[in-house]
Amino acid sequence: MQLRCGSRTLDLAQPLVMGILNVTPDSFSDGGKFIGPAQALEHAQRMIEAGARIIDVGGESTRPGAADVSVAEEIRRVVPIIEALAAQTSAIISIDTSKAGVMTAAVAAGATLINDVRALQEPGALEAASRTDAAVCLMHMQGQPRTMQHEPRYDDVVGEVTAFLEQRVQACQAAGIAQDRLVLDPGIGFGKRLEHNLALLAHLPALGRSGLPLLVGVSRKSMFQALLGRPVEQRLAGGLAVGTAAVLAGAAILRVHDVAETVDAVKVAQALRAAGYSLT
Ligand code: 7PJ
């Protein structure tokens, strides 16, 4: 499986690790630690040295209750970082945004993957993405970040998430975004209770039947509070367990904070896959 990211082609035969680079003052799990451009770049370099092939640059926190950020402020936060990363590294640069203006500015600065938790549903986003040649990650979310964890409800979470993503794939196709530019993501923790997250993770192969690569992000998420009673700084083992299971279920990209540990887990899972690992 391959993913076209601008002029680059990512080979997804081996699962890849995407390192999270928050350039927000309010990200829930690293609390703005990487907000200064110098520290952000240093952290990105460390993740790349640890084996991250993609760096996901985010200037707007999507944690529950986070404040809104203007387009200008988001661009001010992410563009200098993207330009520096594009000049200094060969990693694929991903822009984590839902705003059309930020997508356009980020791709002009060197991003070749648009990671949108709103799946290009914001005004102008579909058109902005289609005017670029960047890849696009389409994620499912129920509700909006501020309120999404209040009362998430589904009759059939796997069916509903699959149908939503299929509809967004069709919208992309209609807008001229080719299939080889698309990645799908069930959106773990985005308007989902623990049972919904577990059902989606248990049924990843159903989502994978679209034939498109899957991205999974569980790093430090509150599902590990619900499952293990662990605070944010004690969720690594849980994240590695889910990451391993996700790779065995066919996930192509894991979005994580802890790159070195995840790279090891992915290597183990991939070795099992290559040795014929099967659930049946
Ligand atoms: C995700 C994301 C995810 C994708 C965030 C956090 C919240 N993008 N952005 N998938 N999560 N594609 O990192 O906990 O799961 S922000």
PDB file of C-alpha atoms and ligand atoms in Angstrom:
ATOM      1  CA  MET A   1       0.000   0.000   0.000  1.00  0.00           C
ATOM      2  CA  GLN A   2       1.244   3.482  -0.863  1.00  0.00           C
ATOM      3  CA  LEU A   3       0.234   7.031  -0.012  1.00  0.00           C
ATOM      4  CA  ARG A   4       0.883   9.941  -2.329  1.00  0.00           C
ATOM      5  CA  CYS A   5       2.020  12.994  -0.348  1.00  0.00           C
ATOM      6  CA  GLY A   6       2.702  15.787  -2.806  1.00  0.00           C
ATOM      7  CA  SER A   7       5.685  14.774  -4.906  1.00  0.00           C
ATOM      8  CA  ARG A   8       6.624  12.059  -2.385  1.00  0.00           C
ATOM      9  CA  THR A   9       5.253   8.536  -2.162  1.00  0.00           C
ATOM     10  CA  LEU A  10       5.100   6.890   1.253  1.00  0.00           C
ATOM     11  CA  ASP A  11       5.478   3.120   1.200  1.00  0.00           C
ATOM     12  CA  LEU A  12       3.092   1.716   3.808  1.00  0.00           C
ATOM     13  CA  ALA A  13       4.110  -1.940   3.455  1.00  0.00           C
ATOM     14  CA  GLN A  14       5.797  -1.400   6.827  1.00  0.00           C
ATOM     15  CA  PRO A  15       3.643   0.463   9.362  1.00  0.00           C
ATOM     16  CA  LEU A  16       4.912   3.973  10.110  1.00  0.00           C
ATOM     17  CA  VAL A  17       5.049   6.110  13.214  1.00  0.00           C
ATOM     18  CA  MET A  18       3.768   9.690  13.163  1.00  0.00           C
ATOM     19  CA  GLY A  19       5.202  11.839  15.955  1.00  0.00           C
ATOM     20  CA  ILE A  20       2.976  14.486  17.517  1.00  0.00           C
ATOM     21  CA  LEU A  21       4.359  18.026  17.609  1.00  0.00           C
ATOM     22  CA  ASN A  22       2.044  20.351  19.461  1.00  0.00           C
ATOM     23  CA  VAL A  23       2.724  24.044  19.066  1.00  0.00           C
ATOM     24  CA  THR A  24      -0.163  25.078  21.279  1.00  0.00           C
ATOM     25  CA  PRO A  25      -0.027  26.490  24.783  1.00  0.00           C
ATOM     26  CA  ASP A  26      -2.872  24.196  25.930  1.00  0.00           C
ATOM     27  CA  SER A  27      -2.322  20.641  24.635  1.00  0.00           C
ATOM     28  CA  PHE A  28      -3.601  18.220  27.212  1.00  0.00           C
ATOM     29  CA  SER A  29      -0.747  15.778  27.492  1.00  0.00           C
ATOM     30  CA  ASP A  30       2.342  17.911  27.159  1.00  0.00           C
ATOM     31  CA  GLY A  31       0.952  21.165  28.447  1.00  0.00           C
ATOM     32  CA  GLY A  32       2.621  23.480  25.931  1.00  0.00           C
ATOM     33  CA  LYS A  33       6.090  22.129  26.649  1.00  0.00           C
ATOM     34  CA  PHE A  34       7.047  22.505  22.978  1.00  0.00           C
ATOM     35  CA  ILE A  35       5.551  25.902  22.330  1.00  0.00           C
ATOM     36  CA  GLY A  36       8.777  27.804  21.532  1.00  0.00           C
ATOM     37  CA  PRO A  37       9.977  27.303  17.934  1.00  0.00           C
ATOM     38  CA  ALA A  38      13.465  26.229  19.016  1.00  0.00           C
ATOM     39  CA  GLN A  39      12.139  23.654  21.478  1.00  0.00           C
ATOM     40  CA  ALA A  40       9.550  22.469  18.951  1.00  0.00           C
ATOM     41  CA  LEU A  41      12.235  21.860  16.327  1.00  0.00           C
ATOM     42  CA  GLU A  42      14.470  20.106  18.798  1.00  0.00           C
ATOM     43  CA  HIS A  43      11.629  17.841  19.856  1.00  0.00           C
ATOM     44  CA  ALA A  44      10.786  17.083  16.217  1.00  0.00           C
ATOM     45  CA  GLN A  45      14.436  16.205  15.530  1.00  0.00           C
ATOM     46  CA  ARG A  46      14.434  13.834  18.490  1.00  0.00           C
ATOM     47  CA  MET A  47      11.294  12.113  17.228  1.00  0.00           C
ATOM     48  CA  ILE A  48      12.796  11.762  13.731  1.00  0.00           C
ATOM     49  CA  GLU A  49      16.007  10.301  15.153  1.00  0.00           C
ATOM     50  CA  ALA A  50      13.837   7.858  17.119  1.00  0.00           C
ATOM     51  CA  GLY A  51      12.226   6.682  13.881  1.00  0.00           C
ATOM     52  CA  ALA A  52       9.223   8.925  13.220  1.00  0.00           C
ATOM     53  CA  ARG A  53       8.681   9.147   9.451  1.00  0.00           C
ATOM     54  CA  ILE A  54       5.905  11.731   9.757  1.00  0.00           C
ATOM     55  CA  ILE A  55       5.722  14.780  12.046  1.00  0.00           C
ATOM     56  CA  ASP A  56       2.198  16.011  12.783  1.00  0.00           C
ATOM     57  CA  VAL A  57       2.322  19.739  13.501  1.00  0.00           C
ATOM     58  CA  GLY A  58      -0.714  21.080  15.364  1.00  0.00           C
ATOM     59  CA  GLY A  59      -1.445  24.671  16.316  1.00  0.00           C
ATOM     60  CA  GLU A  60      -4.975  24.175  17.626  1.00  0.00           C
ATOM     61  CA  SER A  61      -5.746  21.891  20.533  1.00  0.00           C
ATOM     62  CA  THR A  62      -8.731  19.616  19.965  1.00  0.00           C
ATOM     63  CA  ARG A  63      -8.880  18.386  23.536  1.00  0.00           C
ATOM     64  CA  PRO A  64     -12.302  18.661  25.151  1.00  0.00           C
ATOM     65  CA  GLY A  65     -12.905  22.250  26.272  1.00  0.00           C
ATOM     66  CA  ALA A  66      -9.936  23.825  24.456  1.00  0.00           C
ATOM     67  CA  ALA A  67     -10.182  27.461  23.350  1.00  0.00           C
ATOM     68  CA  ASP A  68     -10.771  28.402  19.699  1.00  0.00           C
ATOM     69  CA  VAL A  69      -7.797  29.743  17.763  1.00  0.00           C
ATOM     70  CA  SER A  70      -8.000  32.207  14.829  1.00  0.00           C
ATOM     71  CA  VAL A  71      -6.664  31.304  11.374  1.00  0.00           C
ATOM     72  CA  ALA A  72      -3.967  33.990  11.681  1.00  0.00           C
ATOM     73  CA  GLU A  73      -2.837  32.759  15.089  1.00  0.00           C
ATOM     74  CA  GLU A  74      -2.764  29.128  13.949  1.00  0.00           C
ATOM     75  CA  ILE A  75      -0.689  30.079  10.883  1.00  0.00           C
ATOM     76  CA  ARG A  76       1.655  32.117  13.069  1.00  0.00           C
ATOM     77  CA  ARG A  77       2.224  29.056  15.266  1.00  0.00           C
ATOM     78  CA  VAL A  78       2.702  26.374  12.605  1.00  0.00           C
ATOM     79  CA  VAL A  79       4.211  27.930   9.458  1.00  0.00           C
ATOM     80  CA  PRO A  80       7.681  28.797  10.859  1.00  0.00           C
ATOM     81  CA  ILE A  81       7.967  25.274  12.285  1.00  0.00           C
ATOM     82  CA  ILE A  82       6.889  23.652   9.004  1.00  0.00           C
ATOM     83  CA  GLU A  83       9.345  25.774   6.998  1.00  0.00           C
ATOM     84  CA  ALA A  84      12.213  24.864   9.309  1.00  0.00           C
ATOM     85  CA  LEU A  85      11.318  21.153   9.295  1.00  0.00           C
ATOM     86  CA  ALA A  86      10.996  21.120   5.511  1.00  0.00           C
ATOM     87  CA  ALA A  87      14.453  22.690   5.214  1.00  0.00           C
ATOM     88  CA  GLN A  88      16.161  20.500   7.811  1.00  0.00           C
ATOM     89  CA  THR A  89      14.577  17.041   7.543  1.00  0.00           C
ATOM     90  CA  SER A  90      13.260  14.514   5.083  1.00  0.00           C
ATOM     91  CA  ALA A  91      10.320  13.546   7.281  1.00  0.00           C
ATOM     92  CA  ILE A  92       6.828  13.927   5.857  1.00  0.00           C
ATOM     93  CA  ILE A  93       5.285  17.004   7.451  1.00  0.00           C
ATOM     94  CA  SER A  94       1.644  16.741   8.421  1.00  0.00           C
ATOM     95  CA  ILE A  95      -0.543  19.698   9.353  1.00  0.00           C
ATOM     96  CA  ASP A  96      -3.179  18.948  11.999  1.00  0.00           C
ATOM     97  CA  THR A  97      -5.901  21.466  11.197  1.00  0.00           C
ATOM     98  CA  SER A  98      -9.513  21.838  10.085  1.00  0.00           C
ATOM     99  CA  LYS A  99      -9.172  25.373   8.702  1.00  0.00           C
ATOM    100  CA  ALA A 100      -8.905  25.940   4.945  1.00  0.00           C
ATOM    101  CA  GLY A 101      -6.578  28.931   5.344  1.00  0.00           C
ATOM    102  CA  VAL A 102      -4.193  26.974   7.556  1.00  0.00           C
ATOM    103  CA  MET A 103      -4.163  24.028   5.108  1.00  0.00           C
ATOM    104  CA  THR A 104      -3.202  26.318   2.238  1.00  0.00           C
ATOM    105  CA  ALA A 105      -0.478  28.129   4.210  1.00  0.00           C
ATOM    106  CA  ALA A 106       0.916  24.894   5.674  1.00  0.00           C
ATOM    107  CA  VAL A 107       1.186  23.166   2.294  1.00  0.00           C
ATOM    108  CA  ALA A 108       2.846  26.263   0.819  1.00  0.00           C
ATOM    109  CA  ALA A 109       5.356  26.045   3.698  1.00  0.00           C
ATOM    110  CA  GLY A 110       6.154  22.380   2.994  1.00  0.00           C
ATOM    111  CA  ALA A 111       3.480  20.163   4.565  1.00  0.00           C
ATOM    112  CA  THR A 112       2.468  17.225   2.338  1.00  0.00           C
ATOM    113  CA  LEU A 113      -0.185  15.635   4.541  1.00  0.00           C
ATOM    114  CA  ILE A 114      -3.344  17.342   5.810  1.00  0.00           C
ATOM    115  CA  ASN A 115      -4.612  15.705   9.004  1.00  0.00           C
ATOM    116  CA  ASP A 116      -8.159  16.915   9.626  1.00  0.00           C
ATOM    117  CA  VAL A 117     -10.151  15.687  12.632  1.00  0.00           C
ATOM    118  CA  ARG A 118     -13.228  17.216  10.918  1.00  0.00           C
ATOM    119  CA  ALA A 119     -12.619  15.294   7.674  1.00  0.00           C
ATOM    120  CA  LEU A 120     -12.696  18.422   5.423  1.00  0.00           C
ATOM    121  CA  GLN A 121     -16.193  19.441   6.543  1.00  0.00           C
ATOM    122  CA  GLU A 122     -15.356  23.018   7.583  1.00  0.00           C
ATOM    123  CA  PRO A 123     -16.148  25.794   5.070  1.00  0.00           C
ATOM    124  CA  GLY A 124     -13.685  25.780   2.176  1.00  0.00           C
ATOM    125  CA  ALA A 125     -11.628  22.869   3.517  1.00  0.00           C
ATOM    126  CA  LEU A 126     -12.513  20.371   0.788  1.00  0.00           C
ATOM    127  CA  GLU A 127     -11.691  22.941  -1.898  1.00  0.00           C
ATOM    128  CA  ALA A 128      -8.482  24.039  -0.163  1.00  0.00           C
ATOM    129  CA  ALA A 129      -7.258  20.440   0.125  1.00  0.00           C
ATOM    130  CA  SER A 130      -8.199  19.697  -3.485  1.00  0.00           C
ATOM    131  CA  ARG A 131      -6.141  22.678  -4.692  1.00  0.00           C
ATOM    132  CA  THR A 132      -3.044  21.038  -3.145  1.00  0.00           C
ATOM    133  CA  ASP A 133      -1.418  17.710  -3.970  1.00  0.00           C
ATOM    134  CA  ALA A 134      -1.061  16.782  -0.312  1.00  0.00           C
ATOM    135  CA  ALA A 135      -2.379  13.560   1.188  1.00  0.00           C
ATOM    136  CA  VAL A 136      -5.420  13.858   3.487  1.00  0.00           C
ATOM    137  CA  CYS A 137      -6.274  11.984   6.687  1.00  0.00           C
ATOM    138  CA  LEU A 138     -10.055  11.843   7.118  1.00  0.00           C
ATOM    139  CA  MET A 139     -11.022  11.289  10.774  1.00  0.00           C
ATOM    140  CA  HIS A 140     -14.395  10.536  12.324  1.00  0.00           C
ATOM    141  CA  MET A 141     -15.650  12.692  15.186  1.00  0.00           C
ATOM    142  CA  GLN A 142     -19.105  12.817  16.743  1.00  0.00           C
ATOM    143  CA  GLY A 143     -19.975  16.367  17.803  1.00  0.00           C
ATOM    144  CA  GLN A 144     -17.405  19.092  18.408  1.00  0.00           C
ATOM    145  CA  PRO A 145     -14.337  18.988  20.676  1.00  0.00           C
ATOM    146  CA  ARG A 146     -15.830  21.244  23.334  1.00  0.00           C
ATOM    147  CA  THR A 147     -18.811  18.979  23.996  1.00  0.00           C
ATOM    148  CA  MET A 148     -18.079  15.675  22.255  1.00  0.00           C
ATOM    149  CA  GLN A 149     -17.523  13.662  25.441  1.00  0.00           C
ATOM    150  CA  HIS A 150     -20.796  14.734  27.107  1.00  0.00           C
ATOM    151  CA  GLU A 151     -23.178  12.064  25.815  1.00  0.00           C
ATOM    152  CA  PRO A 152     -21.707  10.148  22.874  1.00  0.00           C
ATOM    153  CA  ARG A 153     -24.331   7.809  21.436  1.00  0.00           C
ATOM    154  CA  TYR A 154     -24.358   5.248  18.638  1.00  0.00           C
ATOM    155  CA  ASP A 155     -26.688   2.435  17.599  1.00  0.00           C
ATOM    156  CA  ASP A 156     -23.857   0.736  15.719  1.00  0.00           C
ATOM    157  CA  VAL A 157     -20.569   2.564  16.205  1.00  0.00           C
ATOM    158  CA  VAL A 158     -18.587   0.521  13.662  1.00  0.00           C
ATOM    159  CA  GLY A 159     -21.292   0.836  10.998  1.00  0.00           C
ATOM    160  CA  GLU A 160     -21.786   4.555  11.601  1.00  0.00           C
ATOM    161  CA  VAL A 161     -18.088   5.422  11.565  1.00  0.00           C
ATOM    162  CA  THR A 162     -17.553   3.306   8.436  1.00  0.00           C
ATOM    163  CA  ALA A 163     -20.490   4.965   6.658  1.00  0.00           C
ATOM    164  CA  PHE A 164     -19.295   8.459   7.615  1.00  0.00           C
ATOM    165  CA  LEU A 165     -15.766   7.827   6.338  1.00  0.00           C
ATOM    166  CA  GLU A 166     -17.113   6.285   3.137  1.00  0.00           C
ATOM    167  CA  GLN A 167     -19.230   9.409   2.579  1.00  0.00           C
ATOM    168  CA  ARG A 168     -16.192  11.657   3.115  1.00  0.00           C
ATOM    169  CA  VAL A 169     -14.133   9.530   0.684  1.00  0.00           C
ATOM    170  CA  GLN A 170     -16.867  10.107  -1.897  1.00  0.00           C
ATOM    171  CA  ALA A 171     -16.862  13.857  -1.202  1.00  0.00           C
ATOM    172  CA  CYS A 172     -13.091  13.871  -1.752  1.00  0.00           C
ATOM    173  CA  GLN A 173     -13.445  11.935  -4.973  1.00  0.00           C
ATOM    174  CA  ALA A 174     -16.082  14.381  -6.221  1.00  0.00           C
ATOM    175  CA  ALA A 175     -13.708  17.257  -5.363  1.00  0.00           C
ATOM    176  CA  GLY A 176     -10.901  15.665  -7.371  1.00  0.00           C
ATOM    177  CA  ILE A 177      -8.832  14.259  -4.490  1.00  0.00           C
ATOM    178  CA  ALA A 178      -7.560  10.907  -5.749  1.00  0.00           C
ATOM    179  CA  GLN A 179      -7.919   7.779  -3.596  1.00  0.00           C
ATOM    180  CA  ASP A 180      -4.154   7.301  -3.401  1.00  0.00           C
ATOM    181  CA  ARG A 181      -4.020  10.508  -1.347  1.00  0.00           C
ATOM    182  CA  LEU A 182      -6.436   9.318   1.370  1.00  0.00           C
ATOM    183  CA  VAL A 183      -5.970   7.839   4.837  1.00  0.00           C
ATOM    184  CA  LEU A 184      -8.864   6.898   7.155  1.00  0.00           C
ATOM    185  CA  ASP A 185      -8.994   7.221  10.947  1.00  0.00           C
ATOM    186  CA  PRO A 186     -11.771   6.041  13.309  1.00  0.00           C
ATOM    187  CA  GLY A 187     -11.017   8.979  15.639  1.00  0.00           C
ATOM    188  CA  ILE A 188     -10.424   7.214  18.931  1.00  0.00           C
ATOM    189  CA  GLY A 189     -11.710   9.394  21.795  1.00  0.00           C
ATOM    190  CA  PHE A 190     -13.526  11.887  19.566  1.00  0.00           C
ATOM    191  CA  GLY A 191     -17.120  11.682  20.773  1.00  0.00           C
ATOM    192  CA  LYS A 192     -16.675   8.095  21.969  1.00  0.00           C
ATOM    193  CA  ARG A 193     -17.007   6.237  25.245  1.00  0.00           C
ATOM    194  CA  LEU A 194     -14.600   3.430  26.171  1.00  0.00           C
ATOM    195  CA  GLU A 195     -16.951   0.789  24.726  1.00  0.00           C
ATOM    196  CA  HIS A 196     -17.070   2.680  21.405  1.00  0.00           C
ATOM    197  CA  ASN A 197     -13.279   3.008  21.242  1.00  0.00           C
ATOM    198  CA  LEU A 198     -12.835  -0.692  21.987  1.00  0.00           C
ATOM    199  CA  ALA A 199     -15.434  -1.728  19.396  1.00  0.00           C
ATOM    200  CA  LEU A 200     -13.720   0.380  16.725  1.00  0.00           C
ATOM    201  CA  LEU A 201     -10.285  -1.002  17.592  1.00  0.00           C
ATOM    202  CA  ALA A 202     -11.656  -4.555  17.614  1.00  0.00           C
ATOM    203  CA  HIS A 203     -13.186  -4.016  14.171  1.00  0.00           C
ATOM    204  CA  LEU A 204     -10.349  -2.161  12.441  1.00  0.00           C
ATOM    205  CA  PRO A 205     -10.260  -4.759   9.633  1.00  0.00           C
ATOM    206  CA  ALA A 206     -13.854  -3.746   8.754  1.00  0.00           C
ATOM    207  CA  LEU A 207     -12.676  -0.146   8.265  1.00  0.00           C
ATOM    208  CA  GLY A 208      -9.687  -1.441   6.335  1.00  0.00           C
ATOM    209  CA  ARG A 209     -11.982  -3.127   3.821  1.00  0.00           C
ATOM    210  CA  SER A 210     -12.198   0.212   2.022  1.00  0.00           C
ATOM    211  CA  GLY A 211      -8.695  -0.624   0.802  1.00  0.00           C
ATOM    212  CA  LEU A 212      -7.420   2.714   2.114  1.00  0.00           C
ATOM    213  CA  PRO A 213      -4.651   2.909   4.709  1.00  0.00           C
ATOM    214  CA  LEU A 214      -5.699   3.351   8.347  1.00  0.00           C
ATOM    215  CA  LEU A 215      -4.246   5.748  10.903  1.00  0.00           C
ATOM    216  CA  VAL A 216      -4.848   5.136  14.608  1.00  0.00           C
ATOM    217  CA  GLY A 217      -4.213   7.613  17.423  1.00  0.00           C
ATOM    218  CA  VAL A 218      -4.550   6.454  21.029  1.00  0.00           C
ATOM    219  CA  SER A 219      -1.422   7.967  22.582  1.00  0.00           C
ATOM    220  CA  ARG A 220      -2.064   9.084  26.200  1.00  0.00           C
ATOM    221  CA  LYS A 221      -5.812   9.299  25.570  1.00  0.00           C
ATOM    222  CA  SER A 222      -8.476   9.159  28.260  1.00  0.00           C
ATOM    223  CA  MET A 223      -9.512   5.630  27.236  1.00  0.00           C
ATOM    224  CA  PHE A 224      -6.574   4.582  29.441  1.00  0.00           C
ATOM    225  CA  GLN A 225      -8.028   6.533  32.335  1.00  0.00           C
ATOM    226  CA  ALA A 226     -11.292   4.660  31.820  1.00  0.00           C
ATOM    227  CA  LEU A 227      -9.606   1.278  31.291  1.00  0.00           C
ATOM    228  CA  LEU A 228      -6.623   1.448  33.667  1.00  0.00           C
ATOM    229  CA  GLY A 229      -7.270   4.417  35.967  1.00  0.00           C
ATOM    230  CA  ARG A 230      -3.948   5.876  34.825  1.00  0.00           C
ATOM    231  CA  PRO A 231      -3.138   9.601  34.694  1.00  0.00           C
ATOM    232  CA  VAL A 232      -1.733  10.995  31.456  1.00  0.00           C
ATOM    233  CA  GLU A 233       1.943  10.384  32.314  1.00  0.00           C
ATOM    234  CA  GLN A 234       1.304   6.669  33.027  1.00  0.00           C
ATOM    235  CA  ARG A 235      -0.432   5.647  29.809  1.00  0.00           C
ATOM    236  CA  LEU A 236       2.520   4.475  27.696  1.00  0.00           C
ATOM    237  CA  ALA A 237       2.090   0.727  28.285  1.00  0.00           C
ATOM    238  CA  GLY A 238      -1.598   0.957  27.422  1.00  0.00           C
ATOM    239  CA  GLY A 239      -0.790   2.885  24.270  1.00  0.00           C
ATOM    240  CA  LEU A 240       1.834   0.355  23.184  1.00  0.00           C
ATOM    241  CA  ALA A 241      -0.608  -2.514  23.755  1.00  0.00           C
ATOM    242  CA  VAL A 242      -3.251  -0.864  21.585  1.00  0.00           C
ATOM    243  CA  GLY A 243      -0.657   0.198  19.002  1.00  0.00           C
ATOM    244  CA  THR A 244       0.589  -3.373  18.687  1.00  0.00           C
ATOM    245  CA  ALA A 245      -2.937  -4.715  18.348  1.00  0.00           C
ATOM    246  CA  ALA A 246      -3.761  -2.038  15.768  1.00  0.00           C
ATOM    247  CA  VAL A 247      -0.746  -2.937  13.621  1.00  0.00           C
ATOM    248  CA  LEU A 248      -1.675  -6.630  13.805  1.00  0.00           C
ATOM    249  CA  ALA A 249      -5.172  -5.610  12.680  1.00  0.00           C
ATOM    250  CA  GLY A 250      -3.711  -3.783   9.691  1.00  0.00           C
ATOM    251  CA  ALA A 251      -3.138  -0.173  10.791  1.00  0.00           C
ATOM    252  CA  ALA A 252      -0.604   1.598   8.556  1.00  0.00           C
ATOM    253  CA  ILE A 253       0.217   4.661  10.687  1.00  0.00           C
ATOM    254  CA  LEU A 254       0.277   5.163  14.473  1.00  0.00           C
ATOM    255  CA  ARG A 255       0.045   8.756  15.751  1.00  0.00           C
ATOM    256  CA  VAL A 256       1.964   8.965  19.043  1.00  0.00           C
ATOM    257  CA  HIS A 257       3.871  11.103  21.519  1.00  0.00           C
ATOM    258  CA  ASP A 258       6.337   8.338  22.512  1.00  0.00           C
ATOM    259  CA  VAL A 259       8.091   7.589  19.239  1.00  0.00           C
ATOM    260  CA  ALA A 260      11.057   5.401  20.276  1.00  0.00           C
ATOM    261  CA  GLU A 261       8.906   2.990  22.296  1.00  0.00           C
ATOM    262  CA  THR A 262       6.267   2.819  19.566  1.00  0.00           C
ATOM    263  CA  VAL A 263       8.874   2.130  16.866  1.00  0.00           C
ATOM    264  CA  ASP A 264       9.967  -0.939  18.875  1.00  0.00           C
ATOM    265  CA  ALA A 265       6.377  -2.128  19.328  1.00  0.00           C
ATOM    266  CA  VAL A 266       5.707  -1.666  15.600  1.00  0.00           C
ATOM    267  CA  LYS A 267       8.822  -3.684  14.718  1.00  0.00           C
ATOM    268  CA  VAL A 268       7.645  -6.548  16.937  1.00  0.00           C
ATOM    269  CA  ALA A 269       4.121  -6.452  15.525  1.00  0.00           C
ATOM    270  CA  GLN A 270       5.445  -6.275  11.976  1.00  0.00           C
ATOM    271  CA  ALA A 271       7.746  -9.264  12.592  1.00  0.00           C
ATOM    272  CA  LEU A 272       4.742 -11.254  13.825  1.00  0.00           C
ATOM    273  CA  ARG A 273       2.750 -10.160  10.780  1.00  0.00           C
ATOM    274  CA  ALA A 274       5.586 -11.217   8.471  1.00  0.00           C
ATOM    275  CA  ALA A 275       5.736 -14.595  10.264  1.00  0.00           C
ATOM    276  CA  GLY A 276       2.096 -15.196   9.397  1.00  0.00           C
ATOM    277  CA  TYR A 277       0.297 -13.861  12.466  1.00  0.00           C
ATOM    278  CA  SER A 278      -3.380 -14.550  12.223  1.00  0.00           C
ATOM    279  CA  LEU A 279      -6.316 -14.336  14.627  1.00  0.00           C
ATOM    280  CA  THR A 280      -7.930 -17.437  13.173  1.00  0.00           C
TER     281      THR A 280
HETATM  282  C1  7PJ B   1      -5.991  12.502  16.702  1.00  0.00           C
HETATM  283  C2  7PJ B   1      -5.651  13.496  15.794  1.00  0.00           C
HETATM  284  C3  7PJ B   1      -6.272  11.185  16.205  1.00  0.00           C
HETATM  285  C4  7PJ B   1      -5.837  12.057  14.002  1.00  0.00           C
HETATM  286  C5  7PJ B   1      -5.672  14.319  17.782  1.00  0.00           C
HETATM  287  C6  7PJ B   1      -4.813  13.771  21.042  1.00  0.00           C
HETATM  288  C7  7PJ B   1      -5.915  14.633  20.548  1.00  0.00           C
HETATM  289  N1  7PJ B   1      -5.567  13.291  14.457  1.00  0.00           N
HETATM  290  N2  7PJ B   1      -5.463  14.649  16.494  1.00  0.00           N
HETATM  291  N3  7PJ B   1      -6.186  11.029  14.846  1.00  0.00           N
HETATM  292  N4  7PJ B   1      -5.972  13.029  17.946  1.00  0.00           N
HETATM  293  N5  7PJ B   1      -5.770  11.805  12.703  1.00  0.00           N
HETATM  294  O1  7PJ B   1      -3.743  13.674  20.475  1.00  0.00           O
HETATM  295  O2  7PJ B   1      -5.061  13.154  22.105  1.00  0.00           O
HETATM  296  O3  7PJ B   1      -6.612  10.234  16.910  1.00  0.00           O
HETATM  297  S1  7PJ B   1      -5.558  15.508  19.042  1.00  0.00           S
END
